[in-house]
Amino acid sequence: MTDPSEAAPADCHPSKIVVGSRNSKLALVQTHHVIQLMEQQYPEKKFDLISMSTTGDKILDKALPKIGEKSLFTKELETALEAKEVQFVVHSLKDLPTTLPDGLVIGAVLEREDPRDAVVMHKDFEENDLSNLPASSVIGTSSLRRKAQLLSNFSHLSVQSIRGNLNTRLRKLDDNKQYSAIILAMAGLNRMGWNDRISKVLPGSEMMYAVGQGALAVECAEDDAKTLQLLSPLHHRETALLVVAERSFLCSLGGGCSAPVGVVSEFINDGKSLELEGGVWSLDGTKTLRKKLCCSLKLDTEEEPPRKKAVHSQPPIFCGIVSPAADVELYKLAFKLGQDLADALISEGASVIMEEARKANELS
C-alpha cells in the first residue's frame, strides 16, 4: 500500500466521487455532514450518494445479538466498496467490528460527538429518573451493554429489546405505554437536532459507553491512495487516539459490537496522558469487572526532521484505522493501553464473564 503522504495530489482524483451510506435518517444526516466537509475542502469535485439497507436494518423482529451475523450494519456497504461501486462509505464507528475485511481500512475518524448515553422518558414519567421509576418499569434498549448496566445499577427495572431506527424507537416510546423510557446515544440525538428529547445524560460512572460511540468513521479501500489523501483533512487525531485504545481493548478481550463491554476514555494531565476505563458485565448485571489504566502521551512533540521514505512503505493500521506517518508512535501507545487494560481484566476473570454472557444470550 502506498503511504498517503506520497499519494498523488488530490486534484488527480476523479472529479466525481461516489459515497455509500445506510439509508436510515440518521445515517444520511451523518453522511451528508461528511460530504459537506469534503465539498468545503474540494469545491471542484462532485459527490454522489448511494444509500442502501443493511442486514441490521432489514431484520427488526430479533434482538441484534440473536441475528447471528457480524457486520450487521456494514456488510452491504463494504461489499459495494470491494466492488468499487463507491469510493468511500460513512459509518458510526461503533458499528464497525475491530477487524475489517481484507483490503478495507478506516481512512478518517472525525471529531467525536458526546459519546455518552441518554435517557428519554415517556411523557408520563417526565418528572422521574431511572432511580425512582416504579418497580418493573420497562426500559427499552437493544444493547446488551446497556441492559447489563441498567440491571446492575437499577435492579428494580425491567429491560426489553427495542429495535428500529432512531425515529422508530422514539415513536414506539411515544405511541404506547410499553416503555417507561428508552436509552439512546447522545450523539445520534444531537446530530438529528432532537436534544430536547433528552431527559438525562448518563455519566460514564453510571453507564459506560460503547467502543467508538459518538465518532464517525470513513471507510475506503486500503490500496486507494488517492481517496486516503482526500480524506486526510477530515481525520481528527485526538479522537483517533481515543478510539484506537478502545478498539484495541475490545479486540484484545475478544468481544464483538454487541458484547456486554463498555469504556470511558479521555485525555488527562492537560492532554499529556490518555486514560482508559473498561468494564465487563454478566447479562443480569450481577457480575461486574471495571478497571482503569492510563499511559503517558505527548501530543505536542516536535516534528522530526524529514526522512527519506521507502517507495513501497505502508502506513501502519491499528484496529482498522490508518495512522498518519507523524503519529505512529502515539498510536502504538494508545493501542498498547487497550491491550494492557484487556489483559488486566482477563486476569481477573473477564473472559469467563463474557463467555457466560454469550451462552446466556443464546439460551434466552
Tab-separated table of C-alpha atoms in Angstrom:
chain	number	residue	atom	x	y	z
A	1	MET	CA	0.000	0.000	0.000
A	2	THR	CA	1.273	3.463	-0.868
A	3	ASP	CA	1.857	5.849	2.004
A	4	PRO	CA	-0.907	8.502	1.868
A	5	SER	CA	1.770	11.157	2.308
A	6	GLU	CA	3.237	10.046	-1.023
A	7	ALA	CA	-0.114	9.711	-2.785
A	8	ALA	CA	-0.956	11.683	-5.885
A	9	PRO	CA	-2.275	15.206	-5.274
A	10	ALA	CA	-5.991	15.413	-4.574
A	11	ASP	CA	-6.717	17.061	-7.924
A	12	CYS	CA	-5.638	13.835	-9.653
A	13	HIS	CA	-8.662	12.082	-8.176
A	14	PRO	CA	-11.715	11.677	-10.461
A	15	SER	CA	-13.957	14.722	-10.354
A	16	LYS	CA	-16.980	12.599	-9.376
A	17	ILE	CA	-16.767	10.619	-6.142
A	18	VAL	CA	-19.454	8.132	-5.119
A	19	VAL	CA	-20.204	7.860	-1.405
A	20	GLY	CA	-22.044	4.991	0.295
A	21	SER	CA	-24.396	5.193	3.290
A	22	ARG	CA	-27.080	3.300	5.140
A	23	ASN	CA	-30.458	4.728	4.222
A	24	SER	CA	-31.658	5.447	7.764
A	25	LYS	CA	-32.361	9.099	8.512
A	26	LEU	CA	-29.517	9.349	10.997
A	27	ALA	CA	-27.033	7.645	8.667
A	28	LEU	CA	-27.984	10.003	5.835
A	29	VAL	CA	-27.607	13.049	8.098
A	30	GLN	CA	-24.148	11.821	9.096
A	31	THR	CA	-23.122	11.072	5.521
A	32	HIS	CA	-24.343	14.452	4.251
A	33	HIS	CA	-22.282	16.044	7.034
A	34	VAL	CA	-19.149	14.274	5.757
A	35	ILE	CA	-19.957	15.232	2.161
A	36	GLN	CA	-20.366	18.886	3.163
A	37	LEU	CA	-16.953	18.813	4.817
A	38	MET	CA	-15.474	17.261	1.681
A	39	GLU	CA	-17.159	19.848	-0.537
A	40	GLN	CA	-15.581	22.605	1.557
A	41	GLN	CA	-12.171	21.010	1.030
A	42	TYR	CA	-12.688	20.196	-2.636
A	43	PRO	CA	-15.266	22.569	-4.196
A	44	GLU	CA	-14.290	21.444	-7.687
A	45	LYS	CA	-15.449	17.865	-7.074
A	46	LYS	CA	-18.912	16.334	-7.234
A	47	PHE	CA	-20.011	13.869	-4.559
A	48	ASP	CA	-22.839	11.461	-5.405
A	49	LEU	CA	-24.595	9.478	-2.680
A	50	ILE	CA	-25.750	5.860	-2.862
A	51	SER	CA	-27.765	4.604	0.117
A	52	MET	CA	-28.763	1.041	0.937
A	53	SER	CA	-30.358	-1.102	3.632
A	54	THR	CA	-28.133	-3.393	5.668
A	55	THR	CA	-28.915	-6.694	7.354
A	56	GLY	CA	-29.418	-4.929	10.675
A	57	ASP	CA	-31.914	-2.551	9.055
A	58	LYS	CA	-33.937	-5.344	7.454
A	59	ILE	CA	-34.264	-7.769	10.387
A	60	LEU	CA	-36.255	-5.938	13.039
A	61	ASP	CA	-38.063	-8.805	14.745
A	62	LYS	CA	-34.964	-10.096	16.554
A	63	ALA	CA	-32.605	-8.586	19.104
A	64	LEU	CA	-29.270	-7.729	17.491
A	65	PRO	CA	-27.223	-10.418	19.314
A	66	LYS	CA	-29.773	-13.020	18.149
A	67	ILE	CA	-29.323	-12.386	14.424
A	68	GLY	CA	-26.072	-14.316	14.433
A	69	GLU	CA	-24.136	-12.347	11.830
A	70	LYS	CA	-21.218	-9.969	12.063
A	71	SER	CA	-21.106	-6.549	10.421
A	72	LEU	CA	-24.889	-6.178	10.733
A	73	PHE	CA	-24.868	-2.524	9.721
A	74	THR	CA	-21.825	-2.505	7.444
A	75	LYS	CA	-21.642	-5.647	5.282
A	76	GLU	CA	-23.614	-4.384	2.280
A	77	LEU	CA	-21.686	-1.113	2.260
A	78	GLU	CA	-18.374	-2.946	2.406
A	79	THR	CA	-19.448	-5.184	-0.457
A	80	ALA	CA	-20.064	-2.051	-2.528
A	81	LEU	CA	-16.602	-0.790	-1.569
A	82	GLU	CA	-14.959	-4.043	-2.591
A	83	ALA	CA	-16.804	-3.944	-5.921
A	84	LYS	CA	-15.592	-0.346	-6.410
A	85	GLU	CA	-19.181	0.865	-6.732
A	86	VAL	CA	-18.356	3.564	-4.147
A	87	GLN	CA	-15.094	5.298	-3.241
A	88	PHE	CA	-15.822	5.546	0.465
A	89	VAL	CA	-18.602	4.871	2.965
A	90	VAL	CA	-19.586	6.625	6.182
A	91	HIS	CA	-20.303	4.650	9.354
A	92	SER	CA	-20.998	5.205	13.002
A	93	LEU	CA	-17.695	3.857	14.281
A	94	LYS	CA	-19.381	1.783	16.989
A	95	ASP	CA	-20.968	-0.322	14.218
A	96	LEU	CA	-17.612	-1.308	12.725
A	97	PRO	CA	-16.001	-4.528	14.004
A	98	THR	CA	-12.452	-4.165	15.294
A	99	THR	CA	-11.258	-6.380	12.431
A	100	LEU	CA	-12.256	-5.167	8.972
A	101	PRO	CA	-12.479	-7.216	5.773
A	102	ASP	CA	-9.153	-7.698	3.994
A	103	GLY	CA	-8.324	-4.716	1.828
A	104	LEU	CA	-10.523	-2.193	3.659
A	105	VAL	CA	-9.424	0.450	6.158
A	106	ILE	CA	-10.744	3.429	8.089
A	107	GLY	CA	-9.211	6.350	6.245
A	108	ALA	CA	-10.524	9.050	8.565
A	109	VAL	CA	-12.060	9.316	12.024
A	110	LEU	CA	-13.957	12.561	12.524
A	111	GLU	CA	-14.010	14.610	15.700
A	112	ARG	CA	-16.162	12.837	18.240
A	113	GLU	CA	-19.597	13.950	19.358
A	114	ASP	CA	-20.561	13.404	23.009
A	115	PRO	CA	-20.100	9.609	23.414
A	116	ARG	CA	-22.392	9.199	26.424
A	117	ASP	CA	-25.834	7.600	26.533
A	118	ALA	CA	-29.039	9.457	27.343
A	119	VAL	CA	-32.368	8.565	28.905
A	120	VAL	CA	-35.503	9.524	27.001
A	121	MET	CA	-38.535	9.241	29.276
A	122	HIS	CA	-42.125	8.549	28.253
A	123	LYS	CA	-44.255	11.670	28.739
A	124	ASP	CA	-45.999	10.043	31.727
A	125	PHE	CA	-42.672	9.830	33.586
A	126	GLU	CA	-41.047	13.120	32.630
A	127	GLU	CA	-40.601	14.058	36.286
A	128	ASN	CA	-38.873	10.764	37.105
A	129	ASP	CA	-35.385	9.447	36.651
A	130	LEU	CA	-34.267	5.821	36.435
A	131	SER	CA	-33.742	5.503	40.164
A	132	ASN	CA	-37.315	6.395	41.141
A	133	LEU	CA	-39.343	4.788	38.366
A	134	PRO	CA	-41.943	2.327	39.672
A	135	ALA	CA	-40.784	-1.264	40.180
A	136	SER	CA	-40.741	-3.360	36.992
A	137	SER	CA	-40.892	-0.290	34.743
A	138	VAL	CA	-39.746	-1.332	31.280
A	139	ILE	CA	-36.670	0.314	29.754
A	140	GLY	CA	-36.116	-0.232	26.043
A	141	THR	CA	-32.696	-0.959	24.555
A	142	SER	CA	-31.304	-3.423	22.028
A	143	SER	CA	-27.815	-3.255	23.565
A	144	LEU	CA	-26.530	-5.978	25.900
A	145	ARG	CA	-24.046	-3.433	27.266
A	146	ARG	CA	-26.846	-1.077	28.290
A	147	LYS	CA	-29.053	-3.878	29.559
A	148	ALA	CA	-26.353	-5.300	31.826
A	149	GLN	CA	-25.510	-1.902	33.316
A	150	LEU	CA	-29.163	-0.985	33.818
A	151	LEU	CA	-29.778	-4.212	35.723
A	152	SER	CA	-26.578	-3.718	37.710
A	153	ASN	CA	-27.423	-0.158	38.760
A	154	PHE	CA	-31.247	-0.271	38.818
A	155	SER	CA	-32.280	-3.791	39.795
A	156	HIS	CA	-35.939	-2.742	40.235
A	157	LEU	CA	-36.296	-2.126	36.481
A	158	SER	CA	-37.146	-4.492	33.645
A	159	VAL	CA	-35.243	-4.246	30.356
A	160	GLN	CA	-36.728	-5.240	26.998
A	161	SER	CA	-35.383	-5.095	23.467
A	162	ILE	CA	-36.461	-2.267	21.196
A	163	ARG	CA	-35.393	-2.244	17.547
A	164	GLY	CA	-35.605	0.178	14.661
A	165	ASN	CA	-34.008	3.395	13.543
A	166	LEU	CA	-33.730	6.305	15.965
A	167	ASN	CA	-37.035	7.879	14.897
A	168	THR	CA	-38.763	4.469	15.001
A	169	ARG	CA	-37.669	3.838	18.580
A	170	LEU	CA	-38.807	7.287	19.672
A	171	ARG	CA	-42.188	6.657	18.028
A	172	LYS	CA	-42.528	3.317	19.822
A	173	LEU	CA	-41.839	5.105	23.112
A	174	ASP	CA	-44.377	7.836	22.406
A	175	ASP	CA	-47.214	5.820	20.895
A	176	ASN	CA	-47.853	3.348	23.705
A	177	LYS	CA	-47.115	2.714	27.345
A	178	GLN	CA	-44.982	-0.396	26.882
A	179	TYR	CA	-41.793	1.510	27.685
A	180	SER	CA	-41.301	3.936	30.555
A	181	ALA	CA	-38.053	5.085	28.963
A	182	ILE	CA	-35.518	4.168	26.321
A	183	ILE	CA	-31.738	4.575	26.266
A	184	LEU	CA	-30.153	6.167	23.199
A	185	ALA	CA	-26.770	7.540	22.196
A	186	MET	CA	-26.500	11.277	22.738
A	187	ALA	CA	-24.553	11.660	19.503
A	188	GLY	CA	-27.472	10.495	17.362
A	189	LEU	CA	-29.952	12.752	19.160
A	190	ASN	CA	-27.595	15.703	18.795
A	191	ARG	CA	-26.998	15.094	15.088
A	192	MET	CA	-30.725	14.828	14.425
A	193	GLY	CA	-31.405	18.034	16.360
A	194	TRP	CA	-33.520	16.181	18.924
A	195	ASN	CA	-31.656	17.339	22.034
A	196	ASP	CA	-34.961	18.405	23.574
A	197	ARG	CA	-35.920	14.725	23.931
A	198	ILE	CA	-33.068	14.075	26.372
A	199	SER	CA	-34.355	13.566	29.919
A	200	LYS	CA	-30.967	12.849	31.464
A	201	VAL	CA	-27.408	12.372	30.277
A	202	LEU	CA	-25.883	9.268	31.842
A	203	PRO	CA	-22.352	9.796	33.182
A	204	GLY	CA	-19.713	7.168	32.494
A	205	SER	CA	-19.808	6.148	36.147
A	206	GLU	CA	-23.423	5.077	35.638
A	207	MET	CA	-23.389	3.906	32.010
A	208	MET	CA	-20.092	3.204	30.263
A	209	TYR	CA	-20.489	3.771	26.550
A	210	ALA	CA	-19.825	1.571	23.531
A	211	VAL	CA	-16.410	1.370	21.912
A	212	GLY	CA	-16.207	4.110	19.290
A	213	GLN	CA	-19.582	5.611	20.224
A	214	GLY	CA	-20.067	9.191	19.059
A	215	ALA	CA	-17.397	9.061	16.339
A	216	LEU	CA	-17.885	8.815	12.580
A	217	ALA	CA	-15.577	6.630	10.502
A	218	VAL	CA	-14.949	6.862	6.772
A	219	GLU	CA	-14.013	3.501	5.274
A	220	CYS	CA	-12.282	3.016	1.942
A	221	ALA	CA	-10.060	0.573	0.070
A	222	GLU	CA	-6.611	0.070	1.550
A	223	ASP	CA	-4.938	0.438	-1.847
A	224	ASP	CA	-6.886	3.574	-2.837
A	225	ALA	CA	-4.141	6.071	-2.048
A	226	LYS	CA	-5.960	8.931	-3.770
A	227	THR	CA	-9.067	8.572	-1.611
A	228	LEU	CA	-6.916	8.234	1.518
A	229	GLN	CA	-5.264	11.502	0.566
A	230	LEU	CA	-8.637	13.165	0.023
A	231	LEU	CA	-9.889	12.045	3.426
A	232	SER	CA	-6.842	13.146	5.405
A	233	PRO	CA	-8.111	16.699	6.221
A	234	LEU	CA	-11.147	15.160	7.979
A	235	HIS	CA	-9.069	12.994	10.310
A	236	HIS	CA	-9.130	14.112	13.966
A	237	ARG	CA	-6.024	12.914	15.768
A	238	GLU	CA	-7.256	13.137	19.361
A	239	THR	CA	-10.463	11.235	18.594
A	240	ALA	CA	-8.493	8.635	16.649
A	241	LEU	CA	-6.148	8.009	19.571
A	242	LEU	CA	-9.058	7.528	21.968
A	243	VAL	CA	-10.878	5.082	19.712
A	244	VAL	CA	-7.711	3.163	18.847
A	245	ALA	CA	-7.290	2.487	22.578
A	246	GLU	CA	-10.960	1.492	22.889
A	247	ARG	CA	-10.939	-0.773	19.826
A	248	SER	CA	-7.680	-2.392	20.927
A	249	PHE	CA	-9.284	-3.103	24.315
A	250	LEU	CA	-12.364	-4.728	22.755
A	251	CYS	CA	-10.328	-6.685	20.212
A	252	SER	CA	-7.969	-7.989	22.897
A	253	LEU	CA	-10.937	-9.054	25.031
A	254	GLY	CA	-12.361	-10.950	22.072
A	255	GLY	CA	-15.683	-9.126	22.231
A	256	GLY	CA	-17.932	-8.023	19.384
A	257	CYS	CA	-20.018	-4.913	18.862
A	258	SER	CA	-22.890	-6.317	20.945
A	259	ALA	CA	-20.854	-7.775	23.834
A	260	PRO	CA	-21.589	-6.502	27.392
A	261	VAL	CA	-18.436	-4.368	27.300
A	262	GLY	CA	-18.186	-0.623	27.895
A	263	VAL	CA	-15.498	2.039	28.000
A	264	VAL	CA	-14.769	5.590	29.100
A	265	SER	CA	-11.732	7.325	27.631
A	266	GLU	CA	-10.296	10.809	27.948
A	267	PHE	CA	-7.140	12.860	27.883
A	268	ILE	CA	-5.856	13.959	31.284
A	269	ASN	CA	-2.905	15.993	32.575
A	270	ASP	CA	-3.542	18.740	30.026
A	271	GLY	CA	-3.556	16.247	27.182
A	272	LYS	CA	-0.270	14.622	28.149
A	273	SER	CA	-1.848	11.298	29.157
A	274	LEU	CA	-4.604	9.061	27.845
A	275	GLU	CA	-6.861	7.359	30.387
A	276	LEU	CA	-8.978	4.346	29.510
A	277	GLU	CA	-11.533	2.637	31.727
A	278	GLY	CA	-13.110	-0.638	30.670
A	279	GLY	CA	-15.958	-2.696	32.039
A	280	VAL	CA	-17.394	-6.186	31.534
A	281	TRP	CA	-20.755	-7.398	32.876
A	282	SER	CA	-22.842	-10.513	33.136
A	283	LEU	CA	-26.151	-10.188	31.290
A	284	ASP	CA	-28.128	-9.947	34.517
A	285	GLY	CA	-25.811	-7.277	35.880
A	286	THR	CA	-24.845	-9.266	38.966
A	287	LYS	CA	-21.189	-9.624	37.947
A	288	THR	CA	-19.103	-6.576	37.125
A	289	LEU	CA	-15.433	-6.007	36.401
A	290	ARG	CA	-14.148	-2.463	35.919
A	291	LYS	CA	-10.596	-1.204	35.708
A	292	LYS	CA	-8.817	1.984	34.696
A	293	LEU	CA	-5.323	2.469	33.235
A	294	CYS	CA	-3.519	5.403	31.696
A	295	CYS	CA	-0.453	5.962	29.558
A	296	SER	CA	1.729	8.991	29.002
A	297	LEU	CA	1.375	10.844	25.714
A	298	LYS	CA	2.913	13.994	24.402
A	299	LEU	CA	0.698	15.411	21.685
A	300	ASP	CA	2.845	18.485	21.118
A	301	THR	CA	6.024	16.625	20.201
A	302	GLU	CA	8.292	18.477	17.849
A	303	GLU	CA	8.278	17.133	14.335
A	304	GLU	CA	11.261	15.022	13.416
A	305	PRO	CA	13.428	16.151	10.516
A	306	PRO	CA	12.118	14.814	7.193
A	307	ARG	CA	13.454	11.396	6.346
A	308	LYS	CA	13.513	9.658	3.027
A	309	LYS	CA	10.665	7.157	2.903
A	310	ALA	CA	10.773	3.769	1.221
A	311	VAL	CA	8.975	3.758	-2.111
A	312	HIS	CA	6.698	0.905	-1.043
A	313	SER	CA	6.277	1.826	2.631
A	314	GLN	CA	2.894	1.070	4.197
A	315	PRO	CA	1.267	3.306	6.807
A	316	PRO	CA	0.561	1.276	9.943
A	317	ILE	CA	-3.041	0.260	10.624
A	318	PHE	CA	-4.379	-0.035	14.171
A	319	CYS	CA	-7.661	-1.966	14.525
A	320	GLY	CA	-8.536	-0.905	11.001
A	321	ILE	CA	-7.572	2.770	11.432
A	322	VAL	CA	-4.813	4.144	9.210
A	323	SER	CA	-2.209	6.101	11.138
A	324	PRO	CA	-0.674	9.242	9.646
A	325	ALA	CA	3.090	8.779	9.498
A	326	ALA	CA	3.711	11.536	12.054
A	327	ASP	CA	1.500	9.879	14.685
A	328	VAL	CA	2.603	6.250	14.548
A	329	GLU	CA	4.335	6.262	17.933
A	330	LEU	CA	1.276	7.811	19.612
A	331	TYR	CA	-0.997	5.212	18.007
A	332	LYS	CA	1.275	2.455	19.301
A	333	LEU	CA	0.934	3.806	22.838
A	334	ALA	CA	-2.861	4.027	22.570
A	335	PHE	CA	-3.046	0.535	21.081
A	336	LYS	CA	-0.887	-0.920	23.852
A	337	LEU	CA	-3.005	0.802	26.509
A	338	GLY	CA	-6.076	-1.045	25.206
A	339	GLN	CA	-4.198	-4.342	25.208
A	340	ASP	CA	-2.865	-3.803	28.731
A	341	LEU	CA	-6.319	-2.973	30.079
A	342	ALA	CA	-7.829	-6.051	28.439
A	343	ASP	CA	-5.064	-8.248	29.840
A	344	ALA	CA	-5.670	-6.846	33.322
A	345	LEU	CA	-9.406	-7.596	33.160
A	346	ILE	CA	-8.822	-11.041	31.664
A	347	SER	CA	-6.538	-11.847	34.589
A	348	GLU	CA	-9.455	-11.010	36.885
A	349	GLY	CA	-11.942	-13.251	35.055
A	350	ALA	CA	-13.342	-11.113	32.237
A	351	SER	CA	-13.202	-13.948	29.700
A	352	VAL	CA	-15.282	-16.175	31.963
A	353	ILE	CA	-17.942	-13.490	32.417
A	354	MET	CA	-18.091	-12.810	28.681
A	355	GLU	CA	-18.411	-16.496	27.845
A	356	GLU	CA	-21.191	-16.897	30.391
A	357	ALA	CA	-22.919	-13.861	28.857
A	358	ARG	CA	-22.626	-15.361	25.376
A	359	LYS	CA	-24.172	-18.657	26.478
A	360	ALA	CA	-26.905	-16.933	28.461
A	361	ASN	CA	-27.817	-14.841	25.424
A	362	GLU	CA	-28.038	-17.930	23.233
A	363	LEU	CA	-30.407	-19.588	25.683
A	364	SER	CA	-32.622	-16.541	26.295
